[in-house]
Coordinates of C-alpha atoms in Angstrom, one line a residue:
M1 CA 202.1 11.5 153.2
G2 CA 201.8 13.9 150.2
I3 CA 198.5 15.2 151.4
R4 CA 199.7 15.6 155.0
A5 CA 202.8 17.6 153.9
Q6 CA 200.8 19.8 151.6
S7 CA 198.0 20.5 154.2
G8 CA 200.7 21.3 156.8
S9 CA 201.6 24.4 154.8
L10 CA 198.1 25.8 155.1
A11 CA 198.6 28.4 157.8
P12 CA 197.2 31.9 158.6
G13 CA 198.6 34.5 156.3
R14 CA 199.1 32.2 153.3
V15 CA 197.5 33.3 150.1
V16 CA 195.7 30.8 147.8
G17 CA 193.5 31.0 144.7
D18 CA 195.8 32.8 142.4
G19 CA 196.9 35.2 145.0
R20 CA 193.4 36.4 145.9
Y21 CA 192.4 34.8 149.2
R22 CA 194.5 35.3 152.4
L23 CA 193.9 32.6 155.0
L24 CA 192.7 33.9 158.4
A25 CA 191.7 30.9 160.6
Q26 CA 190.9 27.2 160.2
F27 CA 187.5 26.0 161.3
G28 CA 187.8 22.3 160.7
V29 CA 188.8 19.4 158.5
D30 CA 186.5 16.9 156.7
E31 CA 188.9 14.0 156.5
R32 CA 186.6 12.0 154.2
A33 CA 187.5 14.3 151.4
A34 CA 190.7 16.0 152.6
A35 CA 188.6 19.2 152.7
H36 CA 190.0 21.9 155.0
L37 CA 187.6 24.6 156.1
W38 CA 188.9 28.1 156.4
R39 CA 187.9 31.7 156.9
A40 CA 189.8 33.9 154.5
R41 CA 190.0 37.5 153.2
D42 CA 189.1 38.3 149.6
G43 CA 191.8 40.8 148.7
Q44 CA 189.9 42.1 145.6
L45 CA 186.5 42.6 147.2
K46 CA 187.8 43.3 150.7
R47 CA 185.4 40.9 152.4
D48 CA 185.6 37.7 154.5
V49 CA 184.7 34.5 152.8
A50 CA 184.5 30.8 153.7
L51 CA 186.9 28.5 151.8
T52 CA 186.6 24.8 151.4
L53 CA 190.1 23.8 150.3
L54 CA 190.4 20.4 148.6
V55 CA 194.0 19.3 149.5
G56 CA 195.8 16.7 147.4
D57 CA 198.4 15.7 144.9
P58 CA 197.5 16.7 141.3
A59 CA 199.4 13.7 140.1
D60 CA 196.9 11.4 141.9
A61 CA 194.4 10.7 139.2
E62 CA 191.7 9.3 141.5
A63 CA 192.0 12.1 144.0
A64 CA 191.8 14.7 141.2
R65 CA 188.7 12.9 139.7
L66 CA 186.9 13.0 143.1
A67 CA 187.8 16.6 143.6
R68 CA 186.4 17.5 140.2
R69 CA 183.1 15.8 141.1
T70 CA 182.9 17.8 144.3
L71 CA 183.6 21.1 142.5
E72 CA 180.9 20.3 139.9
R73 CA 178.3 19.7 142.6
A74 CA 179.3 22.9 144.4
A75 CA 179.0 24.8 141.1
H76 CA 175.6 23.4 140.6
A77 CA 174.6 24.4 144.1
S78 CA 175.7 28.0 143.4
K79 CA 172.3 28.5 141.6
F80 CA 170.5 27.6 144.8
G81 CA 169.4 30.3 147.2
H82 CA 168.2 29.7 150.8
G83 CA 168.8 31.3 154.1
G84 CA 170.0 28.0 155.5
V85 CA 172.9 27.6 153.1
A86 CA 175.8 30.0 152.5
R87 CA 175.8 31.3 148.9
V88 CA 178.5 29.8 146.7
L89 CA 180.4 32.7 145.2
D90 CA 183.0 30.9 143.1
V91 CA 184.5 27.5 142.3
L92 CA 188.2 27.3 141.5
S93 CA 189.8 24.2 139.9
L94 CA 193.3 23.2 138.6
G95 CA 194.2 25.5 135.8
S96 CA 191.3 27.9 136.6
G97 CA 192.2 29.8 139.7
V98 CA 194.3 27.0 141.3
T99 CA 197.9 26.1 140.3
S100 CA 199.5 22.7 140.8
S101 CA 202.2 24.3 143.0
E102 CA 199.6 25.2 145.7
G103 CA 199.0 21.6 146.7
L104 CA 195.3 22.0 146.1
L105 CA 192.9 20.2 143.8
G106 CA 190.2 22.9 144.1
V107 CA 188.6 25.6 146.2
V108 CA 184.9 26.3 146.9
V109 CA 184.4 30.0 147.8
A110 CA 181.2 30.9 149.8
E111 CA 179.9 33.9 151.7
W112 CA 181.1 34.1 155.3
T113 CA 178.6 33.1 157.9
K114 CA 178.7 35.1 161.1
G115 CA 177.9 33.1 164.3
S116 CA 179.2 30.3 166.4
D117 CA 181.1 27.0 165.7
L118 CA 178.8 24.0 166.3
I119 CA 181.5 22.2 168.3
D120 CA 181.9 25.2 170.6
L121 CA 178.1 25.2 171.0
V122 CA 177.9 21.7 172.5
A123 CA 181.3 21.7 174.2
Q124 CA 180.0 22.7 177.7
R125 CA 176.5 21.0 177.7
P126 CA 173.8 19.8 175.3
V127 CA 171.3 22.2 173.9
A128 CA 167.8 22.5 175.5
P129 CA 165.4 20.2 173.5
A130 CA 163.1 23.0 172.4
A131 CA 166.0 25.1 171.1
A132 CA 167.5 22.0 169.4
A133 CA 164.2 21.4 167.6
R134 CA 164.0 25.0 166.3
M135 CA 167.7 24.9 165.1
V136 CA 167.2 21.6 163.2
Q137 CA 163.8 22.8 161.9
A138 CA 165.5 25.8 160.1
L139 CA 168.1 23.5 158.6
A140 CA 165.5 20.9 157.5
E141 CA 163.6 23.6 155.6
A142 CA 166.8 24.3 153.6
V143 CA 167.2 20.6 152.9
D144 CA 163.6 20.2 151.9
H145 CA 163.9 23.2 149.5
A146 CA 167.2 21.8 148.0
H147 CA 165.8 18.3 147.5
Q148 CA 162.8 19.7 145.6
N149 CA 165.4 21.2 143.2
G150 CA 167.3 17.9 143.0
L151 CA 170.3 19.2 144.9
V152 CA 172.4 17.4 147.6
L153 CA 173.7 19.8 150.2
G154 CA 176.3 17.6 151.9
L155 CA 175.8 18.8 155.5
D156 CA 176.8 15.4 157.1
H157 CA 179.8 16.9 158.9
P158 CA 179.3 19.2 162.0
Q159 CA 182.2 21.5 161.2
R160 CA 180.6 22.5 158.0
L161 CA 177.7 24.0 160.0
R162 CA 177.5 27.3 162.0
L163 CA 174.9 28.8 164.3
T164 CA 173.9 32.2 163.1
P165 CA 173.3 35.1 165.6
D166 CA 169.5 34.7 165.2
G167 CA 169.7 31.0 166.4
A168 CA 169.5 29.2 163.1
L169 CA 171.8 26.5 161.8
K170 CA 173.4 27.2 158.4
L171 CA 175.6 25.2 156.0
A172 CA 178.6 27.5 156.1
F173 CA 181.1 25.4 154.0
P174 CA 179.3 23.9 151.0
G175 CA 180.9 21.2 148.9
P176 CA 179.1 17.8 149.0
L177 CA 181.2 14.7 148.7
P178 CA 181.2 13.0 145.3
E179 CA 179.1 10.0 146.5
A180 CA 176.8 12.0 148.8
T181 CA 173.0 11.3 148.3
L182 CA 169.7 12.8 149.3
R183 CA 169.4 10.2 151.9
D184 CA 172.8 11.3 153.4
D185 CA 171.3 14.8 153.9
V186 CA 168.3 13.4 155.7
K187 CA 170.5 11.2 158.0
A188 CA 172.7 14.3 158.7
L189 CA 169.6 16.1 160.0
G190 CA 169.1 13.2 162.5
A191 CA 172.8 13.3 163.4
V192 CA 172.8 17.1 164.0
L193 CA 169.7 16.7 166.2
Y194 CA 171.5 13.9 168.1
L195 CA 174.6 16.1 168.5
L196 CA 172.6 19.0 169.9
L197 CA 170.8 16.8 172.4
T198 CA 173.8 14.8 173.6
G199 CA 177.0 16.4 172.5
R200 CA 177.9 13.2 170.5
W201 CA 178.1 12.5 166.7
A202 CA 176.3 9.5 165.4
L203 CA 177.6 9.2 161.9
P204 CA 181.0 7.9 160.6
G205 CA 183.8 10.3 159.8
G206 CA 183.1 12.9 162.4
P207 CA 185.7 15.2 163.9
A208 CA 188.0 14.0 166.7
A209 CA 186.9 16.9 168.9
I210 CA 183.4 15.4 169.2
P211 CA 182.8 12.0 171.0
A212 CA 181.2 9.3 168.9
A213 CA 177.7 8.2 169.8
P214 CA 177.6 4.9 171.7
H215 CA 176.0 1.8 170.2
S216 CA 174.3 -1.2 171.7
P217 CA 175.7 -4.8 171.2
N218 CA 173.5 -5.3 168.2
G219 CA 175.0 -2.2 166.5
R220 CA 172.1 0.2 167.0
V221 CA 172.8 3.7 168.2
I222 CA 171.8 4.4 171.8
P223 CA 168.8 6.8 171.9
P224 CA 169.5 10.3 173.2
R225 CA 167.0 9.9 176.0
S226 CA 169.2 7.1 177.4
L227 CA 172.1 9.5 177.7
V228 CA 170.2 12.7 178.7
A229 CA 167.0 12.0 180.7
T230 CA 165.5 15.4 179.9
V231 CA 165.2 14.7 176.2
P232 CA 161.6 14.2 175.2
V233 CA 160.7 10.7 173.9
E234 CA 159.5 12.2 170.5
L235 CA 162.8 14.0 169.8
S236 CA 164.9 11.0 170.9
S237 CA 162.9 8.7 168.6
L238 CA 163.1 11.2 165.7
A239 CA 166.9 11.3 165.9
V240 CA 167.3 7.5 165.9
R241 CA 164.7 6.8 163.3
T242 CA 166.3 9.4 160.9
I243 CA 169.8 8.1 161.4
E244 CA 169.2 4.4 161.0
D245 CA 168.7 2.8 157.6
G246 CA 167.2 -0.6 158.5
G247 CA 163.9 -1.6 160.1
H248 CA 160.4 -0.3 160.0
G249 CA 159.3 3.2 161.0
G250 CA 162.4 4.9 159.6
I251 CA 162.2 8.5 158.5
R252 CA 163.5 9.1 154.9
T253 CA 162.5 12.6 153.9
S254 CA 163.1 16.1 155.3
A255 CA 159.4 16.9 154.9
A256 CA 158.6 14.1 157.4
I257 CA 161.2 15.5 159.8
L258 CA 159.6 19.0 159.5
R259 CA 156.2 17.6 160.5
V260 CA 157.5 15.9 163.6
L261 CA 159.7 18.9 164.6
D262 CA 156.8 21.3 164.3
Q263 CA 154.7 19.2 166.6
V264 CA 157.5 18.6 169.1
A265 CA 158.7 22.2 169.2
E266 CA 155.2 23.4 169.9
A267 CA 154.5 20.9 172.7
E268 CA 158.0 21.5 174.3
E269 CA 157.6 25.3 174.2
R270 CA 154.2 24.9 175.9
T271 CA 155.7 22.7 178.6
Q272 CA 158.6 25.2 179.2
L273 CA 156.1 28.1 179.5
I274 CA 154.1 26.2 182.1
K275 CA 157.3 25.4 184.0
A276 CA 158.5 29.0 183.8
V277 CA 155.2 30.2 185.3
D278 CA 155.3 27.6 188.0
E279 CA 159.0 28.3 189.0
D280 CA 159.4 32.0 188.4
E281 CA 156.0 33.5 188.9
A282 CA 154.6 31.6 191.9
V283 CA 154.3 33.1 195.4
A284 CA 154.1 30.7 198.4
E285 CA 152.1 31.6 201.4
P286 CA 153.1 30.5 205.0
D287 CA 150.4 27.8 205.0
G288 CA 151.8 26.3 201.8
T289 CA 149.3 27.8 199.4
V290 CA 150.9 28.8 196.0
W291 CA 149.5 31.8 194.1
T292 CA 150.6 32.6 190.5
T293 CA 151.0 36.3 190.1
K294 CA 151.4 36.6 186.3
K295 CA 149.8 35.5 183.2
P296 CA 151.5 33.8 180.2
V297 CA 153.3 36.2 177.8
K298 CA 150.6 36.1 175.1
D299 CA 147.9 36.9 177.7
V300 CA 149.9 39.9 179.0
A301 CA 150.2 41.1 175.4
R302 CA 146.5 40.9 174.9
R303 CA 145.8 42.8 178.2
K304 CA 148.3 45.5 177.2
K305 CA 146.5 46.0 173.9
L306 CA 143.1 46.0 175.6
A307 CA 144.4 48.6 178.2
F308 CA 145.7 50.8 175.3
G309 CA 142.3 50.6 173.5
V310 CA 140.4 51.5 176.7
T311 CA 142.7 54.5 177.3
V312 CA 142.1 55.8 173.8
L313 CA 138.3 55.4 174.2
V314 CA 138.4 57.3 177.5
V315 CA 140.4 60.2 176.0
A316 CA 138.1 60.4 173.0
T317 CA 135.0 60.4 175.3
V318 CA 136.4 63.2 177.5
V319 CA 137.2 65.3 174.4
I320 CA 133.6 64.9 173.0
L321 CA 132.0 65.6 176.4
A322 CA 134.1 68.8 176.8
W323 CA 133.2 70.0 173.4
G324 CA 129.5 69.2 174.0
G325 CA 129.6 71.2 177.3
M326 CA 131.1 74.2 175.5
M327 CA 128.4 74.1 172.9
L328 CA 125.7 74.0 175.6
I329 CA 127.2 77.0 177.4
N330 CA 127.4 78.9 174.1
L331 CA 123.8 78.0 173.4
F332 CA 122.4 79.3 176.7
Q333 CA 124.5 82.4 176.5
G334 CA 123.1 83.1 173.1
E335 CA 119.5 82.7 174.3
S336 CA 120.1 85.3 177.1
K337 CA 121.4 87.9 174.7
S338 CA 119.1 87.3 171.7
S339 CA 115.5 86.5 171.0
G340 CA 116.4 84.8 167.7
P341 CA 115.1 81.4 166.7
Q342 CA 115.8 78.5 169.0
I343 CA 118.2 75.8 167.9
N344 CA 116.7 72.3 167.7
V345 CA 119.2 70.1 169.6
A346 CA 117.0 67.0 169.2
A347 CA 118.3 66.3 165.7
S348 CA 118.3 62.9 164.0
P349 CA 121.1 60.5 165.0
S350 CA 122.8 60.9 161.7
S351 CA 123.0 64.7 161.8
Q352 CA 126.1 66.6 163.1
V353 CA 126.1 69.9 165.0
A354 CA 128.2 72.4 162.9
P355 CA 130.8 74.5 164.8
P356 CA 130.3 78.3 165.0
S357 CA 131.1 80.2 161.9
G358 CA 134.8 80.8 161.4
E359 CA 135.9 78.1 163.9
Q360 CA 137.7 74.9 163.1
P361 CA 136.1 71.6 164.2
P362 CA 137.4 70.4 167.6
P363 CA 140.0 67.6 167.6
G364 CA 138.5 64.2 166.8
Q365 CA 135.3 65.7 165.3
P366 CA 134.9 64.3 161.7
T367 CA 134.3 66.7 158.9
T368 CA 133.1 64.1 156.5
P369 CA 130.9 61.1 157.0
A370 CA 132.6 58.2 158.6
P371 CA 133.5 55.2 156.4
P372 CA 131.4 52.0 156.7
G373 CA 132.0 50.4 160.1
V374 CA 133.8 47.2 160.7
G375 CA 133.2 44.6 163.4
A376 CA 135.6 43.1 166.0
A377 CA 138.5 41.1 164.7
V378 CA 137.8 37.4 164.0
Q379 CA 140.4 34.7 164.6
P380 CA 141.0 32.0 161.9
S381 CA 141.1 28.4 163.0
A382 CA 144.1 27.5 160.9
V383 CA 146.9 29.2 158.9
A384 CA 149.1 27.3 156.4
V385 CA 151.6 28.1 153.6
F386 CA 149.9 28.2 150.2
N387 CA 152.6 27.2 147.7
P388 CA 151.1 25.6 144.6
G389 CA 153.4 23.2 142.8
S390 CA 156.2 23.3 145.4
K391 CA 156.9 23.1 149.1
G392 CA 159.2 25.0 151.6
D393 CA 158.9 28.6 152.6
S394 CA 158.8 27.8 156.3
P395 CA 155.5 25.9 156.6
G396 CA 156.0 25.3 160.3
R397 CA 156.0 29.0 161.1
A398 CA 152.8 30.0 159.3
K399 CA 150.8 29.8 162.6
N400 CA 153.0 32.6 164.1
T401 CA 151.1 35.2 162.0
T402 CA 148.0 34.9 164.2
D403 CA 149.5 34.2 167.6
G404 CA 149.1 37.8 168.9
D405 CA 152.9 38.2 169.2
A406 CA 154.6 40.5 166.7
G407 CA 157.9 39.2 167.9
T408 CA 157.2 36.0 166.0
G409 CA 156.2 35.7 162.4
W410 CA 156.6 34.0 159.1
K411 CA 159.1 34.6 156.2
T412 CA 159.3 33.4 152.7
D413 CA 162.5 31.8 151.5
E414 CA 165.2 34.2 150.3
Y415 CA 165.1 34.3 146.5
D416 CA 167.9 35.5 144.2
K417 CA 165.3 36.8 141.7
Q418 CA 162.0 38.6 142.0
F419 CA 158.7 37.0 141.4
P420 CA 157.5 35.8 138.8
V421 CA 161.0 34.7 137.5
L422 CA 161.2 31.6 139.6
K423 CA 157.5 31.2 140.4
D424 CA 154.3 33.1 140.3
G425 CA 154.2 33.7 144.0
V426 CA 153.6 32.2 147.4
G427 CA 151.3 33.0 150.3
L428 CA 149.3 32.0 153.3
I429 CA 145.8 30.4 153.3
V430 CA 143.6 31.0 156.4
T431 CA 140.6 28.9 157.4
F432 CA 137.8 30.1 159.6
K433 CA 135.6 27.7 161.6
D434 CA 132.5 29.4 160.1
P435 CA 132.1 31.7 157.1
V436 CA 132.9 35.4 157.8
N437 CA 131.9 38.5 155.9
L438 CA 135.4 39.9 155.6
S439 CA 135.8 43.6 155.0
Q440 CA 139.4 44.5 155.8
L441 CA 142.7 42.9 156.5
K442 CA 145.5 44.4 158.6
I443 CA 149.0 43.1 157.8
D444 CA 152.0 43.8 160.2
A445 CA 155.0 43.3 157.9
G446 CA 158.7 43.6 158.1
S447 CA 159.4 43.9 154.4
P448 CA 158.3 47.1 152.8
G449 CA 157.7 47.0 149.0
S450 CA 156.0 43.6 149.1
K451 CA 152.8 43.5 147.1
V452 CA 149.9 41.1 148.0
E453 CA 146.5 40.1 146.6
I454 CA 143.7 39.0 148.9
R455 CA 142.0 36.0 147.3
S456 CA 138.9 34.1 148.3
A457 CA 138.6 30.3 147.8
D458 CA 135.8 27.8 148.0
K459 CA 137.8 24.9 149.5
K460 CA 140.8 24.3 151.7
N461 CA 143.3 23.2 149.0
P462 CA 142.4 25.1 145.9
K463 CA 144.4 25.7 142.7
L464 CA 145.4 29.3 142.2
D465 CA 143.1 29.7 139.1
E466 CA 140.2 28.5 141.3
T467 CA 140.6 31.5 143.6
K468 CA 139.2 35.1 143.1
V469 CA 141.0 38.4 143.8
V470 CA 139.0 40.5 146.2
G471 CA 141.6 43.1 147.2
S472 CA 145.2 44.1 146.8
G473 CA 147.8 46.5 148.1
E474 CA 151.5 47.2 148.8
L475 CA 152.9 46.6 152.3
A476 CA 154.7 49.3 154.2
A477 CA 157.1 48.7 157.2
G478 CA 154.7 48.1 160.1
E479 CA 151.0 47.7 159.8
S480 CA 149.1 48.1 156.5
T481 CA 145.4 48.0 156.1
I482 CA 143.9 46.5 152.9
A483 CA 140.3 47.1 152.3
L484 CA 138.5 44.6 150.1
Q485 CA 136.7 45.8 147.0
Q486 CA 133.5 44.9 148.9
P487 CA 132.7 42.7 151.9
Q488 CA 133.4 39.1 150.9
Q489 CA 131.5 36.2 152.5
G490 CA 133.8 33.1 152.8
Q491 CA 135.6 30.5 154.9
Y492 CA 138.9 30.4 153.1
F493 CA 141.1 33.4 152.2
I494 CA 144.6 33.6 150.7
I495 CA 147.2 36.3 151.2
W496 CA 149.0 35.9 147.9
I497 CA 152.4 37.6 147.6
T498 CA 153.0 38.7 144.0
Q499 CA 156.1 40.9 144.7
L500 CA 158.7 40.3 147.4
G501 CA 160.5 42.9 149.5
E502 CA 164.3 43.2 149.3
N503 CA 166.7 42.7 152.3
D504 CA 170.1 44.3 153.0
K505 CA 171.8 41.3 151.3
G506 CA 170.2 41.9 148.0
K507 CA 167.9 38.9 148.4
F508 CA 164.1 39.0 147.8
V509 CA 162.0 38.0 150.8
T510 CA 158.7 38.9 152.5
E511 CA 158.1 38.8 156.3
I512 CA 154.6 38.8 157.8
K513 CA 154.5 39.3 161.6
E514 CA 150.8 39.5 162.4
L515 CA 147.5 39.2 160.5
T516 CA 144.2 40.8 161.7
F517 CA 140.9 40.0 160.0
L518 CA 138.0 42.5 160.3
P519 CA 134.5 41.7 159.2
A520 CA 131.9 44.1 158.0
G521 CA 130.1 45.9 160.9

């Protein structure tokens, strides 16, 4: 009754945390730890924050002990930086920011996460399987990164999560339970996937606003596909195998979840694209014949690029022909007025006709010898994250850098400190089916200020000290061209990031949208 009475006094407008944080709206309650989740206003820094309020009676020794353990874990997590987890700004405990008269045992203060409540997201209908896979993929990357650092995130309650405006799930209210384990984080990923696919929560202690997942007579959770027929078998199996502890074939790590999600998301997106073409871009003739009138998005993008290139080539040709015509007219006019020496127009291919004295070269006419030519772009057979000694940094998205679509891409994790404080760097390793004589590399980036080295390697999984630097440069916003010191023959090349860009949140991150590889001509 003590906790219930104290928590009842938590209402919008109340100020907690030594008079600093004014409560604005409640976003949930984790009954397992009497943790109340609120959006509040920081009166000192004039910004919104997320508060995890640990409600309880300071005279209850056991409750106070458990609260201290939660606060300790939250304080430890404050050193962790990742886009999938709200940054912990402060941890307040009894006698240090929290008074006994407030009816609180502690407060975890985190940055506020804009976006949608997870319960609101599934209230009307389950999420489409492909979208659900992408959402959980982003969260699984955060878990994988945290577990490599020995941290438990404590995301096994849906009201602690929010969906950001860019469609990623984020742990918005950090504060792992005292007894939470790494395994609990992994099970939570399966439960979140189950929730998105079915609108039901499959772990104990969920909020009353979400129906519990049904179980069979033998106690096993009913697979999502049995509730929603459109759920792919692979996603349904992944959710169940991740949640359940017993039996064989269970999934125990976030890295394993990421591997499956990457495969499922790619296959599901391909299926949805085919359906979209069949349903939206087909024209039926009176005799029943169906004609598709459009190409897939990536093919359209390639055709647009090709059309632009052809247009540029035609314009350049017209300019050159016009200038050549004017030169011939001037030549014949000069012959009719003068008996001077004839001009030899049958010069060698490497020679250039100089413009008349005092005139500037026509547009497009080079004044200096052209640089060594390059050949047509070559496409690698594979792209992967090169992250010696660690994992993470969105490995499932590396392939986006060569898909011909600048709207997709790959980002590093967000780091609190610049390289090489936390590690020497991170990058992408590309593999070609056959060796290429690489001359230039074009990088379309969204993070100006990033610095990269181009390295060659003799094998697929080299150590960094086994690779050789063959070029380097600093990336601008948009496309940057990095010329190698000299054409380099090889099958494996690494884009190694030695300095990250900085985003508007003060975090260090590098984004690469597209990579184009140009061999020597």
